[in-house]
Amino acid sequence: MAQTHPFHSPRAHGFVRVAAATPVVHTADPVANADEHIALIQQAGAQGVDLIVFPELSLSGYAIDDLLMQEALLAEVERQIERVGEVTRETGLVAVIGAPVRQGDRLFNCAVVLINGLIWGVIPKTYLPNYREYYEKRWFSPASSDVADSTVLIGDTRHAFGTDLIFAAENVPGFSFGVEVCEDFWAPLPPSTRQALAGARVLLNLSASNVVIGKADERALLCASQSARTMSAYVFAASGWGESTTDLAWDGQATIHELGAKLAEGERFSMESHLTVADIDVERIGLERLRTGTFGDCARRELEVDQFTPIAFFATNGSEKADLLRPLDRFPFVPDDPARLDQDCYEAFNIQVQGLMRRMKATSAERLVIGVSGGLDSTQALLVACRAFDRLGLPRTGILAYTLPGFATSEGTRSNAWALMKALGVTGAEIDIRPTATTMLEAIGHPFASGEPVHDITFENVQAGLRTDYLFRLANQNGAFVLGTGDLSELALGWCTYGVGDHMSHYNVNGGVAKTLIRHLIRWVAAKEHEGGAADVLLAILDTEISPELVPAGADGKLQSTEATVGPYALNDFFLFYVTRFGLKPSKVAYLAHQAWKDAATGHWPTATPENERIEYDLATIKHWLRKFLFRFFQTSQFKRSALPNGPKVVTGGSLSPRGDWRAPSDATARVWLDELEANVPD
């Protein structure tokens, strides 16, 4: 199929490139300030920026006091607005600059939107600070209802004027923005809240907020919270070097947030003009609003029909082929930042422990049964069980742990299982399932029972089913319940034996935890919770290849590899996160995966990631495994997820329980996702 989709273009995947500009300020010198604006706009244009925002009163300077009332200065500002506007025609980007603007006999502190050489709208500041060090009401009038649906004369032309303006690109879906000025977002109900409810996905703040100790954190908090609450991106640009320091100082803070997360921040206290640039995912913002009914309900409740004036424009800048300028974790379930990873591991582990404790209290259970294979998942579940018993004041001997070797169990995993059970002080035992499995294979006439080396799905599932069957009967015998070990990644891929196998348990603490996170949880527990022998065996388990150990090793001695069949869990977890959490198209998931994984030498890796796991994947490999993921996830495994046992949700959007985040029919086809992948991702 011919590829017509511009796969390598960020804009094709719903990204808009924005810049927060921090120009050097020339006090009360509009011409020099315009020179700084022009240089930064040209620089931004060369970087493929779609939208650039400058600080408050950036053309005149903010801290110029009564000079704002001088005719000569105001007239020069008007001339320089038009001069800066001409540069937007050359570069093709949207520029939002700060300027004092007259309407009749009143002066307003305004944001001026410049597109394609023209003024497309002027937004006055709504809330004027007149306390502490600010005295804006001495010079400016606040925006009020009488300026709505009005115009303002700049030069010889009238332009849209008011706080009810929303700007939307006709040719870039989701590229829509609203503007507020500094103090506006300190108000209990910022104008940007209503702009977001009216459809703006990007919110801009032109600020001249001065700096004092701790204020930068407060501003960042407001930006993050506003972007989270309004489900938007929030771009903040504050005045910096060059503003008058008669009584105040300025740090030039610039930040870009999206849905509460910081995408970029600029250098504070710089003495040079500079840009802070990031790619905003406006498509993702729209999907998040779509799936969150509260947003639409609030919009209908708070906004009157036709209250806002939509202003359409045509976006002409934007790179056709470029790397993304935004943080992008290779492991969406495992943050790169060490402090955040430590916090996530702490919370994930304790969520699992708390869930198990509550189930044990509800059932008055004092014992549980768990199968311990020496692999990652059963190790994590056993660690959770130990902590739950400790917190409940129960002896760990009530944890009845069984290793159940079959035809392909390696000595390495078996010895790891025993070492772990002994180190943790649980009641360990071993049941060899091979005699029973042989009896069952003989009874059904399977060729393996006659000595033929047939290792098919029946051969595998006889063993998987028997292991679970033994555990359930042992639970009956001991007045206990079976603790499940299967993780979120396996459930997404359907990599479990339905009903009689590892699909089933009385309670599954791992069902909300991705495989990639489990690896780091075990590392975290090894470092935080255990010393000596237990820590050593945990690290040995982490070094063991992921395998169901159901098929004997081949002539080359290699164990059965799970990832050779279903694909690398690093990629599968990446696919899972973006498909279920945001509902992204397969082509966009592939694009993001390629951006994250194409070069092992760039970007950050989670703490303690071994060197042999720091690998890279090309686009062909990503597409190959994404195709398999889509088929397994959408078409062949939902019936297993429709019958999952209870277990705690651990990560946002990370539950595949039929009672939780993901609900889907068991009889669906993957065709629409596979077709989109083939049509829009090059081979």
XYZ file of C-alpha atoms in Angstrom:
683
model
C 0.000 0.000 0.000
C 1.385 3.404 -0.954
C 2.326 5.589 1.999
C 0.808 9.070 1.826
C 0.911 9.830 5.547
C 3.775 12.213 6.555
C 4.810 9.809 9.316
C 7.915 11.676 10.467
C 6.132 15.030 10.881
C 5.143 15.863 14.488
C 2.179 17.883 13.241
C 0.795 14.810 11.444
C 0.480 13.144 14.860
C -1.300 16.022 16.583
C 1.658 17.982 17.933
C 1.944 21.772 17.936
C 5.335 23.346 18.622
C 5.201 26.283 21.014
C 7.812 28.657 22.403
C 7.861 30.841 25.489
C 10.075 33.816 24.627
C 12.274 35.573 27.168
C 13.636 38.695 25.486
C 16.107 41.100 26.997
C 14.008 44.113 28.007
C 14.888 47.654 26.997
C 13.116 49.940 29.454
C 10.637 52.261 27.714
C 12.242 51.608 24.297
C 9.685 49.986 21.941
C 12.050 50.039 18.959
C 14.788 48.095 20.757
C 12.204 45.736 22.244
C 10.760 45.118 18.785
C 14.263 44.247 17.584
C 14.473 41.591 20.303
C 11.034 40.267 19.336
C 11.930 40.053 15.670
C 15.152 38.162 16.363
C 13.372 35.634 18.589
C 10.482 35.196 16.134
C 12.939 34.490 13.332
C 14.806 32.047 15.541
C 11.552 30.320 16.449
C 10.482 30.158 12.823
C 13.708 28.390 11.919
C 12.968 25.802 14.629
C 9.537 25.001 13.226
C 7.631 26.765 16.006
C 3.909 27.235 15.388
C 3.137 29.593 18.268
C 5.343 31.945 20.299
C 4.305 33.948 23.362
C 6.153 36.920 24.905
C 5.950 38.418 28.416
C 3.511 41.055 29.614
C 3.985 44.545 28.123
C 6.964 43.139 26.252
C 7.041 45.962 23.686
C 7.158 48.783 26.203
C 8.620 47.130 29.270
C 6.476 46.505 32.349
C 8.123 48.487 35.138
C 8.000 51.933 33.539
C 5.317 53.411 35.797
C 3.915 56.771 34.626
C 5.791 56.590 31.336
C 2.863 54.397 30.279
C 0.792 57.588 30.078
C 3.114 59.286 27.587
C 1.689 59.829 24.090
C 5.069 59.442 22.415
C 5.629 56.029 23.925
C 2.111 54.748 23.193
C 2.307 55.901 19.595
C 5.675 54.192 19.143
C 4.265 50.964 20.584
C 1.517 51.004 17.922
C 4.095 51.429 15.158
C 6.214 48.591 16.505
C 3.235 46.245 16.764
C 2.817 46.551 13.020
C 6.556 46.111 12.456
C 6.671 42.906 14.506
C 3.541 41.723 12.749
C 5.314 41.845 9.403
C 7.823 39.275 10.624
C 5.024 36.805 11.319
C 4.189 37.014 7.599
C 7.754 35.995 6.765
C 8.066 33.203 9.320
C 4.534 31.835 9.184
C 4.125 31.456 12.927
C 1.645 32.946 15.390
C 3.118 35.534 17.771
C 1.430 36.819 20.923
C 3.099 39.942 22.288
C 2.452 42.256 25.234
C 1.606 45.940 24.758
C -0.318 48.850 26.281
C -3.273 49.467 23.950
C -5.743 52.360 23.932
C -9.448 51.918 23.348
C -11.084 55.332 23.257
C -10.024 57.172 26.370
C -8.952 54.102 28.300
C -5.660 52.235 28.412
C -5.514 48.456 28.667
C -2.736 46.006 29.470
C -3.078 43.697 26.464
C -1.925 40.622 24.614
C -1.827 41.206 20.845
C -2.178 38.191 18.544
C -0.235 38.532 15.282
C -0.784 36.106 12.399
C 0.414 36.357 8.808
C 1.388 39.985 9.169
C -1.920 41.072 10.678
C -3.429 41.727 14.094
C -6.032 39.001 14.621
C -7.150 39.966 18.093
C -6.361 41.972 21.218
C -7.033 40.532 24.689
C -7.098 42.943 27.666
C -6.038 41.924 31.151
C -9.036 41.123 33.332
C -7.696 41.375 36.872
C -5.390 44.283 37.703
C -3.252 43.888 40.842
C -3.358 46.928 43.073
C -1.716 45.662 46.238
C 1.778 45.236 47.664
C 4.171 46.416 44.947
C 1.629 46.599 42.126
C -0.408 49.688 41.201
C -1.775 48.850 37.764
C -5.091 50.603 38.301
C -3.147 53.856 38.311
C -2.638 53.398 34.546
C -4.887 50.648 33.203
C -8.559 49.855 33.024
C -9.605 46.258 33.689
C -11.403 44.209 31.070
C -15.114 44.121 31.798
C -18.389 43.167 30.187
C -18.588 46.422 28.249
C -15.504 45.502 26.192
C -16.946 42.196 25.056
C -17.794 41.907 21.365
C -16.049 45.212 20.710
C -13.115 46.365 18.603
C -10.004 48.430 19.077
C -8.288 50.775 16.638
C -4.569 50.229 16.071
C -3.124 52.227 13.234
C -5.836 52.604 10.615
C -7.594 49.295 11.250
C -10.068 48.004 13.796
C -9.445 44.623 15.395
C -11.349 42.175 17.585
C -11.010 43.168 21.238
C -12.089 41.301 24.357
C -11.475 38.420 26.729
C -13.872 36.116 24.873
C -11.591 35.428 21.903
C -10.550 31.883 20.998
C -8.158 31.310 18.104
C -8.302 28.065 16.114
C -6.265 26.856 13.135
C -8.465 25.664 10.301
C -5.817 23.328 8.903
C -4.443 21.804 12.137
C -7.090 19.905 14.152
C -6.946 20.754 17.837
C -4.645 23.750 17.449
C -6.702 26.282 19.396
C -5.582 28.734 22.035
C -6.742 31.350 24.493
C -4.812 34.127 26.216
C -4.713 35.675 29.680
C -2.328 38.134 31.280
C -0.303 37.595 34.471
C -2.559 38.290 37.478
C -5.476 36.663 35.662
C -4.371 33.178 36.646
C -3.983 34.133 40.310
C -7.728 34.842 40.388
C -10.089 32.226 41.867
C -11.686 31.839 38.431
C -9.033 32.584 35.803
C -10.254 33.663 32.353
C -8.312 30.698 30.941
C -10.686 28.295 32.680
C -13.591 29.556 30.614
C -11.395 29.706 27.508
C -10.581 26.030 27.963
C -14.249 25.157 28.456
C -14.957 27.045 25.233
C -12.505 24.847 23.341
C -9.011 26.293 23.757
C -6.497 23.468 24.150
C -3.465 25.731 24.608
C -3.561 28.514 27.202
C -1.060 31.362 27.138
C 0.011 33.638 29.964
C 1.971 36.831 29.320
C 3.458 37.739 32.687
C 5.654 40.383 34.294
C 5.519 38.733 37.685
C 8.509 39.877 39.720
C 10.569 37.375 41.627
C 10.971 36.893 45.368
C 12.084 33.812 47.269
C 9.717 30.901 46.618
C 7.604 32.649 43.995
C 8.959 30.603 41.083
C 7.640 27.441 42.743
C 4.258 29.071 43.253
C 4.031 30.085 39.589
C 5.053 26.613 38.421
C 2.436 25.095 40.719
C -0.272 27.353 39.307
C 0.734 26.503 35.739
C 0.760 22.783 36.449
C -2.551 22.817 38.289
C -4.280 24.989 35.691
C -3.153 22.713 32.866
C -4.358 19.678 34.833
C -7.706 21.127 35.878
C -8.562 22.554 32.458
C -7.091 19.538 30.593
C -4.932 21.792 28.492
C -1.410 22.962 27.843
C -0.300 26.073 29.699
C 2.520 28.270 28.361
C 3.908 30.872 30.771
C 6.393 33.609 29.824
C 7.595 36.144 32.414
C 9.764 39.253 32.096
C 13.473 38.915 32.717
C 16.759 40.765 32.383
C 16.480 44.437 31.513
C 13.264 45.285 33.351
C 13.757 48.202 35.695
C 14.910 47.131 39.155
C 13.998 50.396 40.889
C 12.069 48.403 43.499
C 11.675 44.871 42.068
C 13.683 42.095 40.425
C 12.824 39.745 37.536
C 13.885 36.195 36.747
C 12.428 35.526 33.296
C 10.699 32.298 34.308
C 9.289 30.352 31.346
C 7.459 27.036 31.595
C 5.352 24.792 29.387
C 2.973 22.302 31.012
C 0.563 19.782 29.522
C -2.156 17.999 31.522
C -0.278 18.807 34.725
C 3.134 17.590 33.550
C 6.044 19.916 32.884
C 7.305 19.656 29.318
C 9.972 22.365 29.424
C 11.333 25.207 31.534
C 13.711 27.976 30.593
C 16.799 29.296 32.296
C 15.997 31.787 35.032
C 18.093 34.918 35.627
C 19.621 34.701 32.162
C 21.061 37.880 30.665
C 20.461 36.738 27.083
C 17.305 36.571 25.000
C 16.237 32.944 24.597
C 13.402 30.549 23.790
C 11.853 27.682 25.733
C 10.407 25.270 23.175
C 8.256 22.129 23.437
C 5.837 20.106 21.349
C 2.317 20.053 22.760
C 0.085 17.061 22.020
C -3.197 18.823 21.254
C -4.701 15.571 19.969
C -4.052 13.877 23.296
C -5.642 16.834 25.112
C -8.764 16.422 22.985
C -8.918 12.675 23.674
C -8.517 13.279 27.391
C -11.398 15.753 27.381
C -13.468 13.336 25.304
C -13.074 10.488 27.785
C -13.620 12.708 30.840
C -17.309 13.513 31.016
C -16.770 16.013 33.815
C -15.126 18.413 31.390
C -18.072 18.535 29.001
C -20.580 18.690 31.852
C -18.763 21.688 33.323
C -18.649 23.444 29.950
C -22.389 23.055 29.489
C -23.045 24.290 33.018
C -20.740 27.299 33.013
C -20.837 28.680 29.478
C -23.657 30.366 27.656
C -24.241 29.521 24.013
C -22.124 31.663 21.669
C -20.430 33.354 24.623
C -17.004 33.098 23.010
C -15.942 34.452 19.647
C -14.026 31.877 17.574
C -11.378 33.384 15.312
C -10.062 31.059 12.626
C -6.593 31.260 11.125
C -4.427 29.194 8.810
C -1.215 27.791 10.328
C 1.640 27.840 7.841
C 4.785 27.086 9.862
C 5.740 23.746 11.391
C 8.422 21.257 10.421
C 7.526 18.402 8.093
C 10.190 16.148 9.606
C 11.609 16.686 13.065
C 12.338 14.996 16.357
C 9.911 15.691 19.157
C 10.833 18.436 21.613
C 9.212 17.106 24.769
C 10.007 14.583 27.508
C 9.163 11.053 26.378
C 9.792 8.123 28.700
C 10.916 4.881 27.104
C 9.050 3.180 29.931
C 5.732 4.994 30.511
C 5.101 2.932 33.645
C 8.630 3.601 34.972
C 9.647 7.280 35.284
C 13.210 8.328 34.491
C 13.497 10.705 37.436
C 15.045 8.804 40.397
C 12.978 10.586 43.052
C 9.745 10.011 41.148
C 10.653 6.355 40.525
C 11.294 5.861 44.228
C 7.939 7.435 45.050
C 6.126 5.369 42.403
C 7.678 2.135 43.660
C 6.738 3.019 47.232
C 3.141 3.689 46.265
C 2.801 0.710 43.908
C 4.173 -1.732 46.475
C 1.972 -0.398 49.244
C -1.131 -0.381 47.034
C -0.524 -4.073 46.377
C 0.079 -4.748 50.071
C -2.970 -2.761 51.185
C -5.204 -4.553 48.674
C -4.074 -7.967 49.877
C -4.413 -7.000 53.534
C -7.998 -5.855 52.979
C -8.916 -9.092 51.205
C -7.379 -11.148 53.994
C -9.281 -9.191 56.651
C -12.532 -9.510 54.705
C -12.168 -13.288 54.421
C -10.647 -13.755 57.906
C -7.772 -15.505 56.157
C -4.547 -16.256 57.982
C -2.948 -18.372 55.278
C -2.517 -18.153 51.554
C -1.138 -20.366 48.810
C 1.197 -19.121 46.101
C 3.135 -20.780 43.319
C 6.789 -19.639 43.220
C 8.574 -20.227 39.937
C 11.742 -18.227 40.469
C 10.528 -15.686 37.920
C 9.648 -12.010 38.211
C 5.896 -12.106 38.771
C 5.730 -14.767 41.477
C 8.677 -13.109 43.217
C 6.876 -9.771 43.378
C 3.639 -11.369 44.587
C 5.551 -13.233 47.291
C 7.253 -10.022 48.445
C 3.839 -8.364 48.681
C 2.479 -11.300 50.658
C 5.367 -11.125 53.134
C 4.843 -7.426 53.778
C 1.067 -7.905 54.151
C 1.593 -10.682 56.720
C 4.100 -8.544 58.604
C 1.715 -5.610 58.789
C -1.170 -7.828 59.874
C 0.975 -9.367 62.615
C 0.758 -12.833 61.082
C 3.691 -15.260 60.916
C 5.183 -15.695 57.449
C 4.886 -19.438 57.922
C 1.234 -18.929 56.999
C 2.389 -18.213 53.455
C 2.347 -21.650 51.815
C 4.689 -21.329 48.874
C 5.078 -24.115 46.346
C 7.472 -24.590 43.521
C 5.963 -26.875 40.888
C 8.649 -28.073 38.462
C 7.549 -29.451 35.113
C 9.170 -30.855 32.003
C 11.105 -27.650 31.212
C 11.875 -26.198 34.641
C 15.521 -25.170 34.791
C 17.736 -25.805 37.757
C 18.451 -22.077 37.889
C 14.850 -20.985 38.451
C 14.146 -23.912 40.760
C 17.130 -23.062 42.951
C 16.172 -19.371 42.901
C 12.650 -20.277 44.025
C 13.965 -22.304 46.942
C 16.535 -19.699 47.904
C 13.846 -17.013 47.911
C 11.372 -19.029 49.981
C 14.041 -19.835 52.578
C 15.352 -16.265 52.711
C 11.873 -14.844 53.269
C 10.964 -17.359 55.960
C 7.802 -18.704 54.356
C 6.638 -22.321 54.373
C 8.169 -23.780 51.233
C 7.385 -27.058 49.514
C 7.850 -28.700 46.151
C 5.469 -30.777 44.037
C 6.764 -32.365 40.859
C 3.896 -32.088 38.368
C 5.483 -34.317 35.733
C 3.905 -37.629 36.857
C 0.413 -36.125 36.919
C 1.018 -34.331 33.623
C 2.157 -37.591 32.042
C -0.992 -39.313 33.259
C -3.177 -36.604 31.747
C -1.265 -36.635 28.448
C -1.663 -40.406 28.291
C -5.368 -40.165 29.039
C -5.994 -37.751 26.159
C -3.742 -39.619 23.770
C -1.138 -36.928 23.351
C 1.933 -37.977 21.293
C 4.338 -36.827 24.028
C 3.085 -39.659 26.264
C 4.288 -42.118 23.605
C 7.745 -40.627 23.534
C 7.319 -38.221 20.629
C 8.874 -34.740 21.152
C 5.614 -32.879 20.516
C 5.602 -29.664 22.540
C 2.401 -27.997 21.337
C -0.056 -25.735 23.118
C -1.757 -28.745 24.699
C 1.548 -29.924 26.120
C 2.142 -26.457 27.575
C -1.332 -25.917 28.996
C -1.525 -29.320 30.647
C 1.369 -28.184 32.808
C 0.084 -24.636 33.352
C -3.353 -25.938 34.262
C -2.042 -28.545 36.665
C 0.033 -25.993 38.536
C -3.022 -23.858 39.179
C -5.170 -26.901 39.950
C -2.702 -28.018 42.598
C -2.681 -24.557 44.147
C -6.471 -24.378 44.394
C -6.709 -27.820 45.959
C -3.903 -26.992 48.381
C -5.837 -23.853 49.330
C -8.913 -25.986 50.016
C -6.884 -28.379 52.108
C -5.234 -25.662 54.193
C -8.095 -23.199 54.634
C -6.278 -20.628 52.516
C -6.786 -18.733 49.276
C -4.716 -18.655 46.109
C -2.683 -15.519 45.450
C -2.389 -14.775 41.730
C 0.855 -13.685 40.121
C 0.024 -12.750 36.481
C 0.813 -9.124 35.590
C -0.832 -6.359 33.563
C 1.402 -6.886 30.521
C 0.531 -10.578 30.288
C -3.165 -9.793 30.560
C -2.871 -7.267 27.719
C -1.298 -9.905 25.478
C -3.500 -12.758 26.634
C -0.316 -14.529 27.750
C -2.028 -16.723 30.329
C -3.833 -20.042 30.363
C -7.548 -19.364 30.615
C -9.574 -20.567 33.571
C -7.561 -23.529 34.810
C -4.176 -21.828 34.459
C -2.363 -18.719 35.628
C -5.326 -16.627 34.475
C -7.216 -17.584 37.640
C -6.728 -17.030 41.370
C -8.704 -15.889 44.392
C -6.958 -12.504 44.375
C -4.261 -11.135 42.059
C -1.996 -8.405 43.408
C -0.031 -8.071 40.145
C -2.948 -7.577 37.760
C -2.490 -3.784 37.748
C 1.314 -3.752 37.471
C 3.170 -3.772 34.143
C 6.093 -6.136 33.641
C 8.564 -3.271 33.210
C 7.486 -1.788 36.538
C 7.704 -5.161 38.298
C 11.396 -5.346 37.395
C 12.011 -2.018 39.132
C 9.771 -2.889 42.066
C 11.912 -5.933 42.773
C 15.065 -3.806 42.532
C 13.449 -1.278 44.853
C 12.445 -3.922 47.399
C 15.898 -5.490 47.219
C 17.439 -2.130 48.098
C 14.859 -0.946 50.627
C 13.423 -4.003 52.276
C 15.963 -6.797 52.342
C 19.637 -7.365 52.984
C 22.035 -10.229 52.616
C 20.795 -13.450 51.058
C 17.332 -12.199 50.123
C 18.717 -9.229 48.223
C 21.183 -11.467 46.401
C 18.535 -13.892 45.217
C 16.262 -11.035 44.118
C 19.049 -9.696 41.931
C 19.674 -13.189 40.547
C 16.000 -13.469 39.609
C 16.210 -10.137 37.792
C 19.038 -11.559 35.670
C 16.963 -14.568 34.560
C 15.384 -14.513 31.096
C 11.580 -14.292 31.120
C 10.237 -17.753 30.255
C 7.118 -19.831 31.009
C 9.410 -22.872 31.164
C 6.828 -25.164 29.606
C 8.868 -26.392 26.618
C 12.218 -28.167 27.143
C 15.349 -26.387 25.978
C 16.388 -27.071 22.401
C 19.581 -28.652 21.156
C 21.316 -25.315 21.627
C 20.397 -25.326 25.303
C 18.312 -22.137 25.078
C 15.250 -21.850 27.274
C 11.809 -21.066 25.891
C 11.664 -17.270 25.564
C 8.447 -15.369 26.187
C 9.683 -12.206 24.481
C 10.700 -14.124 21.366
C 7.032 -15.063 20.996
C 5.094 -11.993 22.111
C 7.748 -9.305 21.655
C 9.876 -7.242 24.051
C 7.932 -6.206 27.122
C 9.591 -2.794 26.903
C 7.747 -2.189 23.629
C 4.547 -3.977 24.618
C 4.209 -1.878 27.754
C 4.809 1.250 25.677
C 2.057 0.181 23.257
C -0.291 -0.736 26.101
C 0.078 2.607 27.855
C -0.708 4.759 24.829
C -3.434 2.526 23.398
C -5.427 2.168 26.614
C -4.565 5.340 28.535
C -5.124 7.783 25.670
C -6.708 5.794 22.842
C -4.071 6.919 20.324
C -4.023 5.712 16.730
C -1.509 2.915 16.034
C 0.494 5.181 13.705
C 0.944 7.717 16.491
C 1.896 4.985 18.953
C 4.504 3.788 16.453
C 5.775 7.337 15.971
C 6.135 7.886 19.724
C 7.808 4.501 20.172
C 10.276 5.313 17.399
C 11.044 8.683 18.978
C 11.614 7.022 22.361
C 13.541 3.921 21.286
C 15.423 4.730 18.076
C 18.676 5.748 19.784
C 19.864 4.132 23.006
C 22.507 6.812 23.474
C 20.035 9.693 23.791
C 17.537 10.557 26.488
C 17.351 9.237 30.026
C 16.992 5.729 31.408
C 15.353 4.750 34.701
C 17.716 4.407 37.616
C 19.587 1.083 37.838
C 18.666 -0.022 34.321
C 21.432 -2.523 33.415
C 23.574 -1.761 30.372
C 22.381 -4.885 28.554
C 18.801 -3.561 28.755
C 19.726 -0.177 27.248
C 18.914 -1.120 23.688
C 17.226 0.500 20.710
C 14.604 -0.506 18.134
C 14.236 0.640 14.555
C 10.877 1.484 12.996
C 10.545 -1.841 11.197
C 10.950 -3.735 14.473
C 8.490 -1.458 16.242
C 5.898 -1.910 13.507
C 6.376 -5.704 13.527
C 5.699 -6.031 17.251
C 2.976 -3.383 17.295
C 1.107 -5.355 14.625
C 1.249 -8.448 16.836
C 0.252 -6.467 19.917
C -2.796 -4.988 18.211
C -3.969 -8.395 17.005
C -3.513 -10.031 20.398
C -4.949 -7.136 22.385
C -8.021 -6.274 20.316
C -8.953 -9.625 18.802
C -7.685 -12.723 20.561
C -7.450 -12.090 24.307
C -10.306 -9.896 25.499
C -12.351 -12.939 26.531
C -9.681 -13.644 29.142
C -9.814 -10.110 30.498
C -13.625 -10.290 30.657
C -13.276 -12.906 33.408
C -10.482 -11.600 35.609
C -10.296 -12.139 39.379
C -10.171 -9.181 41.752
C -6.992 -7.179 42.206
C -6.011 -3.588 42.991
C -5.607 -0.922 40.334
C -2.100 0.501 40.683
C -1.390 3.005 37.884
C -3.591 5.661 36.260
C -5.481 4.159 33.352
C -3.729 0.891 34.097
C -6.466 -1.576 34.893
C -7.762 -4.150 32.424
C -10.397 -5.404 34.821
C -13.865 -5.653 33.225
C -15.046 -3.682 36.268
C -12.520 -0.891 35.774
C -10.817 1.248 33.138
C -11.055 -1.088 30.154
C -14.343 -2.568 28.970
C -14.542 -4.187 25.577
C -16.443 -6.960 23.781
C -14.835 -10.378 23.631
C -15.772 -10.769 19.949
C -14.165 -7.659 18.418
C -11.810 -7.597 15.446
C -8.476 -5.798 15.251
C -9.044 -4.821 11.614
C -9.515 -1.070 12.041
C -6.293 -0.753 14.078
C -4.260 -2.991 11.781
C -5.491 -1.136 8.694
C -4.554 2.220 10.213
C -1.105 0.895 11.085
C -0.457 -0.414 7.578
C -1.780 2.710 5.886
C 0.218 5.232 7.889
C 3.453 3.645 9.096
C 6.167 3.113 6.459
C 7.927 -0.226 6.221
